[in-house]
Amino acid sequence: MALTETVPAAAPPAHEGILRRQSLRESAARTYARSLPIVPVRARGLTIEGADGRRYLDCLSGAGTLALGHNHPVVLEAIRTVLDSGAPLHILDLATPVKDAFTTELFATLPGELAEKARIQFCSPAGTDAVEAAFTLVRTATGRDGLMAFSGAYHGMTSQALAASGGAQHPGVVRLPYPYDYRCPFGTGGERGAELSARWTESLLDDDRSGVPRPAAMILEPVQGEGGVIPAPDRWLRRMREITTARQIPLIVDEVQTGVGRTGTFWAVEHSGIVPDVLVLSKAIGGSLPLAVIVYREELDAWQPGAHAGTFRGNQLAMAAGRATLAYVRANGLAERAGELGARMLTRLRALAAAHDCIGDVRGRGLMLGVELVDRAADADATGARPADPQLAAAVQHACLDRGLIVELGGRHSAVVRLLPPLTITDEQADAILDRLADAITAAVRTTPGPTGSSPTTLRGTSP
């Protein structure tokens, strides 16, 4: 009787084990890992290579952190130089040549009126702590406590930053309507909607029976990122600056995601010409490493030593990488390049929207773009907007990943596909991104039923 040889079952690929252990060990709060089940092992520029050997075009860019993409040579060289120099890697808030070089380069990029008499506070290495620092600063300087923030905002996940974000409930934060053409809270959209937002703000501040005391500050984003890629009109931003200046209310502008060339100018406030009292910065300013600061008018500098401290305020590697990134963006005109390429991508996205009933709106500024997906079977409201379709958006994100494209979702109902490519992408790479996105949308709409239980979404002018 012949003996039969037992062939052992093939072991699962190593990356599957890594993903399984992550799901077992990490908290339920993990986010990107749920919708992007990949294990990156190498990366350069726009491209990530997974442990499974697949390559992906990364249009998430560390949620906007990677202005130059992954592992840019000038960033790597800056890090190596510090490592090889023997310089201390941890210095609390002591002065060092690396820190001085970073601060000098950062100030060279700021609007001149702010840079002339600005102060900088290095924070713990996350944008949310910089928001907390901004709130502490203005409360100390004004002696007031309340805040004005906007619907749809996102400012971070620590206590006060979260309180000022959209969806949170906090008695010390007054919610104001943010201009949102597609889903205008006033049902008008356009300049009229933005003007009504400004008038509402003035009314709350000037009506002694509104129940709204004069706040310590107003905080806003020039483009709401997590809120669904919603650019604020320049005229509206100027009105907010006029309103706050006339009433001696400090204006805090959160440029954590919009800064360092992302929107087509070095700082997004430059589109409107406004100069904030406090600028909140993080993400790209660290050149891919953790770094967060606030820059503010010197007359606000009223707090006492240690009023906002943190052990990791002195990340030398991040300062070196950040200085190299800021200098490279400035020297190579990458902000202007982002504006030009983003405009071309937006034109093509609008053509895509014209072909798909499921695309309610496309919008953005520079290389910060969004595609809002909607339920085409539902009735539109008086302004033409249809209900969001988060199920379809999730299907599009999955279809993108299948096609080697990493995108993130945002917006009120997680129904906005967001594109945040590095500022260094080529025209050919931009076309490849849009080709894959278009193919993913076509695939997803043919297989995903609408949220109301309707038939799968179809292309305009075609049959199911």
XYZ file of C-alpha atoms in Angstrom:
464
model
C 0.000 0.000 0.000
C 1.548 3.233 -1.095
C 1.987 5.875 1.464
C 0.446 9.240 0.627
C 2.370 12.364 1.416
C 0.477 14.992 3.348
C 1.091 18.429 1.865
C 0.929 21.134 4.515
C -1.508 23.962 3.862
C 0.123 27.067 2.527
C 0.713 29.712 5.153
C -1.253 32.931 4.631
C 0.758 35.811 3.214
C 2.730 37.740 5.844
C 0.774 40.937 5.305
C -2.473 39.171 6.190
C -0.997 38.179 9.532
C 0.083 41.762 10.173
C -3.415 43.035 9.404
C -4.999 40.354 11.585
C -2.744 41.182 14.535
C -3.477 44.871 14.101
C -7.211 44.251 14.316
C -6.707 42.157 17.459
C -4.305 44.497 19.240
C -5.231 48.036 18.286
C -8.143 49.984 19.671
C -11.584 50.287 18.166
C -10.740 53.950 17.516
C -8.472 53.113 14.576
C -9.688 54.789 11.408
C -7.713 54.660 8.160
C -6.719 51.043 8.761
C -10.356 49.969 8.461
C -11.005 51.318 4.977
C -7.435 50.904 3.689
C -6.363 47.330 4.560
C -2.841 47.563 3.185
C 0.600 47.145 4.749
C 2.973 49.753 3.294
C 6.619 48.674 3.180
C 8.158 51.166 0.732
C 7.149 54.555 -0.573
C 8.478 57.291 -2.816
C 6.698 60.386 -4.039
C 3.113 59.523 -4.952
C 3.645 55.767 -4.816
C 3.273 53.286 -1.958
C 4.261 49.642 -2.275
C 2.396 47.204 -0.045
C 3.724 44.029 1.559
C 1.594 42.133 -0.956
C 3.686 43.580 -3.795
C 0.956 45.872 -5.099
C 1.607 49.536 -5.826
C -0.770 52.347 -5.032
C -1.073 56.000 -5.950
C -1.440 57.795 -2.616
C -3.996 60.596 -2.779
C -4.278 60.763 1.005
C -0.707 61.990 1.594
C -0.859 61.502 5.336
C -4.097 63.558 5.460
C -2.233 66.397 3.776
C 1.008 66.010 5.730
C 3.203 64.985 2.791
C 3.534 68.147 0.719
C 6.466 66.611 -1.171
C 5.151 63.058 -1.117
C 6.845 60.130 0.541
C 10.584 60.184 1.276
C 11.496 63.180 -0.849
C 15.302 63.430 -1.264
C 15.561 66.902 0.302
C 13.656 65.690 3.361
C 15.791 62.566 3.740
C 18.969 64.587 3.342
C 17.869 67.080 5.997
C 17.148 64.259 8.448
C 20.455 62.508 7.717
C 22.378 65.752 8.217
C 20.981 66.175 11.712
C 21.563 62.529 12.586
C 25.148 62.627 11.342
C 25.918 65.937 13.084
C 25.599 64.635 16.610
C 23.046 67.348 17.415
C 20.657 66.575 20.274
C 17.361 65.105 19.107
C 15.408 66.254 22.146
C 15.855 69.752 23.544
C 12.532 70.813 25.143
C 12.186 74.463 24.079
C 15.877 75.392 24.084
C 17.327 77.291 21.140
C 19.328 75.343 18.551
C 20.681 76.136 15.074
C 18.143 73.694 13.584
C 15.258 75.401 15.342
C 16.490 78.854 14.399
C 16.778 77.849 10.728
C 13.256 76.421 10.736
C 11.764 79.519 12.362
C 13.583 81.831 9.962
C 12.329 79.897 6.930
C 8.784 79.738 8.283
C 8.664 83.494 8.924
C 9.915 84.100 5.373
C 6.790 82.376 4.024
C 4.234 84.242 6.177
C 2.132 87.210 5.076
C 4.397 90.221 5.626
C 2.040 92.075 7.950
C 1.976 89.073 10.298
C 5.663 88.153 10.036
C 6.877 91.664 10.922
C 5.694 91.465 14.516
C 4.890 87.826 15.097
C 5.569 85.420 17.922
C 5.749 81.668 17.594
C 4.795 79.008 20.128
C 6.045 75.471 19.595
C 3.412 73.003 20.744
C 3.218 69.290 21.364
C 3.556 67.632 17.956
C -0.063 67.547 16.776
C -2.337 70.129 15.225
C -4.962 69.631 17.909
C -2.532 70.818 20.604
C -1.770 73.911 18.541
C -5.513 74.647 18.469
C -5.609 74.236 22.244
C -2.658 76.635 22.514
C -4.451 79.187 20.345
C -7.514 79.056 22.588
C -5.419 79.449 25.739
C -3.597 82.375 24.167
C -6.679 84.383 23.171
C -8.458 83.725 26.451
C -5.441 84.977 28.352
C -5.071 88.035 26.145
C -8.739 89.064 26.086
C -9.949 87.939 29.485
C -12.955 86.421 27.708
C -13.892 82.764 27.477
C -16.365 81.889 24.704
C -15.579 80.946 21.116
C -17.217 81.302 17.722
C -16.780 78.341 15.376
C -18.462 77.051 12.228
C -20.699 74.192 11.257
C -18.771 71.406 9.541
C -15.467 72.440 11.112
C -12.738 70.066 12.222
C -10.036 71.313 14.585
C -8.776 68.183 16.330
C -9.635 65.544 18.912
C -8.494 67.007 22.241
C -10.973 68.661 24.578
C -11.361 72.249 23.386
C -10.344 71.526 19.779
C -13.071 68.895 19.597
C -15.560 71.259 21.247
C -14.995 73.743 18.413
C -15.436 71.086 15.719
C -18.664 70.413 13.867
C -21.064 68.043 15.561
C -19.793 68.711 19.085
C -22.019 70.262 21.718
C -20.404 72.744 24.075
C -22.107 75.663 25.845
C -19.067 77.894 25.415
C -18.960 77.567 21.617
C -21.391 79.444 19.357
C -22.029 77.712 16.023
C -22.098 79.839 12.891
C -23.181 78.802 9.365
C -20.259 78.157 7.011
C -20.830 79.038 3.328
C -21.601 75.760 1.537
C -22.967 76.317 -1.958
C -24.271 72.813 -2.560
C -26.003 72.518 0.811
C -26.508 76.176 1.706
C -28.061 76.478 5.199
C -30.086 79.443 3.912
C -31.249 77.692 0.753
C -29.694 80.267 -1.552
C -26.042 79.376 -2.157
C -23.548 81.612 -3.926
C -22.705 85.124 -2.780
C -26.164 85.543 -1.266
C -25.654 82.566 1.057
C -22.233 83.834 2.127
C -23.646 87.309 2.779
C -26.439 85.889 4.931
C -23.832 83.978 6.941
C -21.967 87.225 7.589
C -25.153 89.068 8.523
C -26.137 86.324 10.945
C -22.729 86.612 12.616
C -23.055 90.382 12.962
C -26.557 90.052 14.358
C -25.467 87.628 17.073
C -22.618 89.891 18.123
C -24.480 93.197 18.025
C -27.884 92.181 19.410
C -27.680 92.593 23.181
C -30.519 90.083 23.484
C -28.978 87.389 21.271
C -27.610 85.586 24.320
C -24.131 85.541 22.766
C -21.476 87.382 24.767
C -18.412 88.756 23.002
C -16.117 85.748 22.523
C -12.417 85.321 23.112
C -11.983 84.495 19.425
C -13.451 83.232 16.184
C -11.829 80.177 14.583
C -12.276 79.090 10.971
C -10.716 77.029 8.177
C -10.140 78.700 4.768
C -11.124 75.367 3.242
C -12.990 72.860 5.370
C -11.138 69.613 4.747
C -12.735 66.929 6.900
C -15.973 68.886 6.518
C -16.106 67.946 2.835
C -13.550 70.094 0.967
C -15.561 73.313 1.127
C -13.618 76.457 0.147
C -14.700 79.660 1.869
C -15.383 82.503 -0.586
C -12.644 85.145 -0.457
C -15.175 87.916 -0.051
C -16.739 86.128 2.922
C -13.340 85.681 4.562
C -12.722 89.401 4.201
C -16.110 90.067 5.820
C -15.219 87.803 8.755
C -11.963 89.708 9.147
C -13.822 93.044 9.094
C -16.421 91.833 11.598
C -13.855 90.533 14.076
C -11.514 93.517 13.730
C -14.313 96.032 14.309
C -15.307 94.244 17.524
C -11.776 93.481 18.764
C -12.277 89.739 18.459
C -9.097 87.805 17.608
C -9.418 85.764 14.414
C -7.800 82.306 14.529
C -7.267 80.644 11.147
C -6.645 76.903 11.176
C -4.253 76.120 8.308
C -3.221 72.714 9.577
C -4.341 71.090 6.316
C -4.479 74.022 3.888
C -0.969 75.350 4.493
C 2.354 74.987 2.642
C 1.077 75.479 -0.899
C -1.832 73.061 -0.782
C -4.497 75.467 -2.112
C -2.414 77.336 -4.702
C -0.869 79.966 -2.428
C 1.623 79.253 0.317
C -1.041 79.931 2.949
C -4.705 79.749 2.014
C -5.436 83.145 3.619
C -3.395 84.743 0.844
C -6.217 84.141 -1.651
C -8.405 86.617 0.235
C -5.618 88.854 1.486
C -6.713 88.628 5.119
C -4.172 88.571 7.935
C -5.302 86.542 10.940
C -4.379 87.279 14.532
C -3.403 83.647 15.106
C -2.314 81.084 12.511
C -2.485 77.398 13.521
C 0.022 75.222 11.658
C 0.933 71.539 11.626
C 0.974 68.592 9.180
C 3.127 69.659 6.188
C 5.303 72.076 8.185
C 7.106 69.056 9.697
C 8.101 67.603 6.340
C 6.340 64.285 7.211
C 7.385 64.304 10.893
C 5.321 65.532 13.880
C 5.437 69.302 14.394
C 2.846 71.920 15.362
C 3.076 75.647 16.078
C 0.974 78.753 16.376
C 2.121 82.085 14.975
C 0.381 85.165 16.307
C 0.467 88.929 16.685
C 2.872 90.018 19.407
C 0.237 92.055 21.266
C -1.515 88.786 22.167
C 1.613 87.423 23.866
C 0.248 87.825 27.392
C 0.637 84.402 28.909
C 3.077 83.443 31.637
C 6.064 81.067 31.237
C 4.830 77.510 31.106
C 1.235 78.532 30.343
C 1.307 76.108 27.427
C 4.133 73.608 27.689
C 4.934 70.140 26.428
C 7.844 67.721 26.611
C 8.046 67.201 22.864
C 8.063 70.810 21.691
C 11.561 70.536 20.262
C 11.449 67.848 17.569
C 14.768 68.554 15.859
C 14.288 66.063 13.029
C 10.877 67.513 12.217
C 12.254 71.049 12.247
C 15.023 70.065 9.850
C 12.628 68.201 7.567
C 10.146 71.063 7.826
C 12.685 73.738 6.935
C 13.762 71.706 3.895
C 10.133 71.267 2.816
C 9.210 74.935 3.243
C 12.315 76.019 1.325
C 11.707 73.525 -1.486
C 8.069 74.518 -1.934
C 9.052 78.186 -1.992
C 12.043 77.829 -4.322
C 10.241 75.623 -6.838
C 6.954 77.484 -7.021
C 4.976 74.440 -5.911
C 2.109 76.543 -4.554
C 1.551 78.106 -7.965
C 1.936 74.685 -9.577
C -0.725 73.279 -7.204
C -3.101 76.053 -8.227
C -2.626 75.447 -11.941
C -2.743 71.654 -11.832
C -5.635 71.671 -9.367
C -7.664 73.884 -11.709
C -7.103 71.439 -14.581
C -8.058 68.485 -12.384
C -11.189 70.320 -11.248
C -12.189 70.905 -14.877
C -11.909 67.209 -15.601
C -13.827 66.324 -12.431
C -16.643 68.612 -13.573
C -16.763 66.746 -16.861
C -16.974 63.522 -14.867
C -19.854 64.998 -12.841
C -21.681 65.864 -16.068
C -21.590 62.179 -16.998
C -22.729 60.786 -13.641
C -26.019 61.567 -11.900
C -24.506 60.261 -8.675
C -22.056 63.183 -8.450
C -23.824 66.074 -6.814
C -20.918 68.493 -6.666
C -17.197 68.791 -7.289
C -15.175 71.521 -5.628
C -11.841 72.437 -4.170
C -8.873 74.733 -4.351
C -5.443 73.826 -5.611
C -4.615 70.198 -4.838
C -7.380 69.895 -2.252
C -10.316 68.454 -4.197
C -13.615 66.807 -3.350
C -16.324 64.858 -5.169
C -19.676 64.678 -3.328
C -21.689 61.552 -4.089
C -25.480 61.651 -3.835
C -28.570 59.486 -4.187
C -29.687 60.149 -7.758
C -33.056 58.457 -7.173
C -34.015 60.871 -4.406
C -35.725 64.178 -5.020
C -33.530 67.270 -5.022
C -34.310 70.109 -2.660
C -35.169 73.634 -3.767
C -31.514 74.397 -4.489
C -30.932 71.223 -6.531
C -29.061 69.256 -3.858
C -29.795 65.568 -3.331
C -29.224 63.521 -0.152
C -25.704 62.245 0.372
C -24.930 58.619 -0.483
C -22.278 57.363 1.959
C -22.798 53.760 0.838
C -21.819 54.638 -2.700
C -18.882 56.718 -1.465
C -17.567 53.730 0.492
C -17.974 51.560 -2.594
C -16.056 54.088 -4.690
C -13.262 54.196 -2.117
C -13.054 50.396 -2.186
C -13.114 50.331 -5.979
C -10.322 52.914 -6.027
C -8.204 50.724 -3.763
C -8.823 47.752 -6.060
C -7.442 49.917 -8.877
C -4.372 50.996 -6.918
C -5.624 54.412 -5.792
C -5.785 55.520 -2.158
C -8.452 58.138 -1.407
C -10.158 59.267 1.778
C -13.772 60.156 2.520
C -15.054 63.228 4.328
C -18.029 65.520 4.561
C -21.148 65.635 6.708
C -22.115 62.049 5.856
C -18.723 60.660 4.736
C -19.949 60.945 1.165
C -17.217 63.183 -0.260
C -14.280 61.495 -2.004
C -11.260 63.617 -1.149
C -8.090 64.018 -3.240
C -4.965 65.310 -1.473
C -2.053 64.348 -3.738
C 1.463 65.643 -3.053
C 2.371 68.971 -4.617
C 5.105 67.236 -6.631
C 2.832 65.142 -8.872
C 3.334 65.311 -12.615
C 0.641 65.933 -15.235
C 0.802 62.251 -16.152
C 0.290 61.186 -12.536
C -2.656 63.564 -12.198
C -4.232 61.967 -15.279
C -3.627 58.495 -13.841
C -5.346 59.501 -10.586
C -8.409 60.796 -12.410
C -8.514 57.817 -14.785
C -8.598 55.404 -11.862
C -11.170 57.472 -9.990
C -13.431 57.649 -13.059
C -13.164 53.888 -13.575
C -13.893 53.276 -9.884
C -17.020 55.441 -9.960
C -18.283 53.679 -13.079
C -17.770 50.297 -11.423
C -19.303 51.317 -8.099
C -22.457 52.893 -9.510
C -23.315 49.707 -11.402
C -23.166 47.515 -8.315
C -24.310 49.701 -5.417
C -28.013 50.203 -4.646
C -29.040 53.664 -3.525
C -29.561 54.352 0.184
C -33.325 54.481 -0.327
C -33.355 50.972 -1.763
C -33.533 52.217 -5.334
C -31.932 50.562 -8.319
C -28.178 50.875 -8.808
C -27.035 54.290 -9.926
C -26.369 54.604 -13.665
C -24.497 56.856 -16.013
C -26.423 59.777 -17.462
C -27.955 58.809 -20.771
C -27.597 55.029 -20.251
C -29.871 52.233 -19.161
C -29.316 50.131 -16.053
